[in-house]
């Protein structure tokens, strides 16, 4: 009986951190996709109006902030927009809640689709 408990303990010690890492990578992927989508919307807005502006659903300008939430309504990432000039911007995805454990930290994308992360190159 002790052998079974020991085996279950070992499996749990390996499986749980692995699963949590998978969940973090999955939500990071959602944030990366959101950054790309919003960057494309900003480019579309620019070509119509000759000025970058934050966009939300249906390509409408917004306050420059959007949220990525899990199915339970828990905030995972906060996407923010910062205009650097009429044709330059930076989008940032800042981890929130349980996603704060992700080693990559803040993800970003600029108007030229350059990407980066606080945690280094392995994050993209």
GROMACS .gro file of C-alpha atoms in nm:
model
  124
    1UNK     CA    1   0.000   0.000   0.000
    2UNK     CA    2   0.283   0.242   0.082
    3UNK     CA    3   0.436   0.164  -0.255
    4UNK     CA    4   0.115   0.270  -0.434
    5UNK     CA    5   0.100   0.595  -0.235
    6UNK     CA    6   0.465   0.665  -0.316
    7UNK     CA    7   0.410   0.604  -0.688
    8UNK     CA    8   0.103   0.830  -0.693
    9UNK     CA    9   0.300   1.098  -0.509
   10UNK     CA   10   0.586   1.081  -0.759
   11UNK     CA   11   0.348   1.094  -1.056
   12UNK     CA   12   0.166   1.394  -0.906
   13UNK     CA   13   0.495   1.573  -0.840
   14UNK     CA   14   0.584   1.541  -1.208
   15UNK     CA   15   0.242   1.575  -1.372
   16UNK     CA   16   0.102   1.880  -1.190
   17UNK     CA   17   0.390   2.122  -1.267
   18UNK     CA   18   0.398   1.994  -1.625
   19UNK     CA   19   0.024   2.057  -1.663
   20UNK     CA   20   0.048   2.405  -1.511
   21UNK     CA   21   0.331   2.489  -1.753
   22UNK     CA   22   0.116   2.371  -2.042
   23UNK     CA   23  -0.171   2.595  -1.927
   24UNK     CA   24   0.063   2.897  -1.902
   25UNK     CA   25   0.200   2.834  -2.253
   26UNK     CA   26  -0.154   2.799  -2.386
   27UNK     CA   27  -0.263   3.136  -2.243
   28UNK     CA   28   0.063   3.294  -2.365
   29UNK     CA   29  -0.028   3.172  -2.713
   30UNK     CA   30  -0.370   3.339  -2.678
   31UNK     CA   31  -0.195   3.665  -2.585
   32UNK     CA   32   0.042   3.639  -2.883
   33UNK     CA   33  -0.252   3.586  -3.118
   34UNK     CA   34  -0.435   3.884  -2.966
   35UNK     CA   35  -0.128   4.106  -3.015
   36UNK     CA   36  -0.103   4.002  -3.381
   37UNK     CA   37  -0.474   4.056  -3.441
   38UNK     CA   38  -0.473   4.401  -3.283
   39UNK     CA   39  -0.158   4.499  -3.474
   40UNK     CA   40  -0.329   4.404  -3.801
   41UNK     CA   41  -0.635   4.608  -3.700
   42UNK     CA   42  -0.414   4.907  -3.622
   43UNK     CA   43  -0.249   4.879  -3.964
   44UNK     CA   44  -0.590   4.865  -4.130
   45UNK     CA   45  -0.704   5.171  -3.937
   46UNK     CA   46  -0.385   5.352  -4.036
   47UNK     CA   47  -0.433   5.286  -4.408
   48UNK     CA   48  -0.790   5.419  -4.387
   49UNK     CA   49  -0.719   5.720  -4.163
   50UNK     CA   50  -0.341   5.782  -4.191
   51UNK     CA   51  -0.312   5.762  -3.814
   52UNK     CA   52  -0.265   5.471  -3.576
   53UNK     CA   53  -0.536   5.436  -3.312
   54UNK     CA   54  -0.630   5.168  -3.063
   55UNK     CA   55  -0.892   4.929  -3.197
   56UNK     CA   56  -1.136   4.683  -3.051
   57UNK     CA   57  -1.407   4.466  -3.198
   58UNK     CA   58  -1.526   4.550  -3.551
   59UNK     CA   59  -1.215   4.764  -3.609
   60UNK     CA   60  -1.353   5.049  -3.398
   61UNK     CA   61  -1.120   5.275  -3.196
   62UNK     CA   62  -1.119   5.200  -2.824
   63UNK     CA   63  -0.935   5.320  -2.515
   64UNK     CA   64  -0.640   5.096  -2.600
   65UNK     CA   65  -0.703   4.827  -2.339
   66UNK     CA   66  -0.848   4.479  -2.381
   67UNK     CA   67  -0.864   4.171  -2.162
   68UNK     CA   68  -0.797   3.800  -2.207
   69UNK     CA   69  -1.000   3.597  -1.958
   70UNK     CA   70  -1.036   3.226  -1.898
   71UNK     CA   71  -1.372   3.048  -1.896
   72UNK     CA   72  -1.428   3.138  -1.530
   73UNK     CA   73  -1.387   3.510  -1.595
   74UNK     CA   74  -1.040   3.520  -1.438
   75UNK     CA   75  -0.812   3.775  -1.603
   76UNK     CA   76  -0.506   3.615  -1.769
   77UNK     CA   77  -0.361   3.906  -1.973
   78UNK     CA   78  -0.425   4.277  -2.007
   79UNK     CA   79  -0.350   4.402  -2.360
   80UNK     CA   80  -0.251   4.770  -2.376
   81UNK     CA   81  -0.173   5.005  -2.661
   82UNK     CA   82   0.081   5.287  -2.665
   83UNK     CA   83   0.119   5.525  -2.959
   84UNK     CA   84   0.476   5.638  -3.025
   85UNK     CA   85   0.392   5.859  -3.326
   86UNK     CA   86   0.129   5.888  -3.600
   87UNK     CA   87   0.257   5.564  -3.754
   88UNK     CA   88   0.432   5.383  -3.468
   89UNK     CA   89   0.287   5.187  -3.177
   90UNK     CA   90   0.364   4.920  -2.922
   91UNK     CA   91   0.113   4.664  -2.799
   92UNK     CA   92   0.184   4.491  -2.468
   93UNK     CA   93   0.030   4.183  -2.308
   94UNK     CA   94   0.083   4.200  -1.933
   95UNK     CA   95   0.020   3.876  -1.738
   96UNK     CA   96  -0.241   3.890  -1.463
   97UNK     CA   97  -0.358   3.653  -1.190
   98UNK     CA   98  -0.240   3.293  -1.229
   99UNK     CA   99  -0.047   3.391  -1.543
  100UNK     CA  100   0.196   3.592  -1.327
  101UNK     CA  101   0.384   3.263  -1.273
  102UNK     CA  102   0.478   3.254  -1.643
  103UNK     CA  103   0.853   3.321  -1.678
  104UNK     CA  104   0.800   3.520  -1.999
  105UNK     CA  105   0.639   3.818  -1.828
  106UNK     CA  106   0.521   4.104  -2.050
  107UNK     CA  107   0.494   4.024  -2.422
  108UNK     CA  108   0.509   4.303  -2.680
  109UNK     CA  109   0.468   4.371  -3.052
  110UNK     CA  110   0.538   4.690  -3.246
  111UNK     CA  111   0.411   4.839  -3.574
  112UNK     CA  112   0.669   4.640  -3.774
  113UNK     CA  113   0.549   4.315  -3.612
  114UNK     CA  114   0.873   4.288  -3.412
  115UNK     CA  115   0.811   4.087  -3.096
  116UNK     CA  116   0.973   4.043  -2.759
  117UNK     CA  117   0.923   3.946  -2.398
  118UNK     CA  118   1.071   4.023  -2.060
  119UNK     CA  119   1.165   3.656  -2.030
  120UNK     CA  120   1.378   3.645  -2.344
  121UNK     CA  121   1.366   3.491  -2.690
  122UNK     CA  122   1.218   3.152  -2.601
  123UNK     CA  123   0.884   3.314  -2.522
  124UNK     CA  124   0.779   3.362  -2.883
   0.00000   0.00000   0.00000
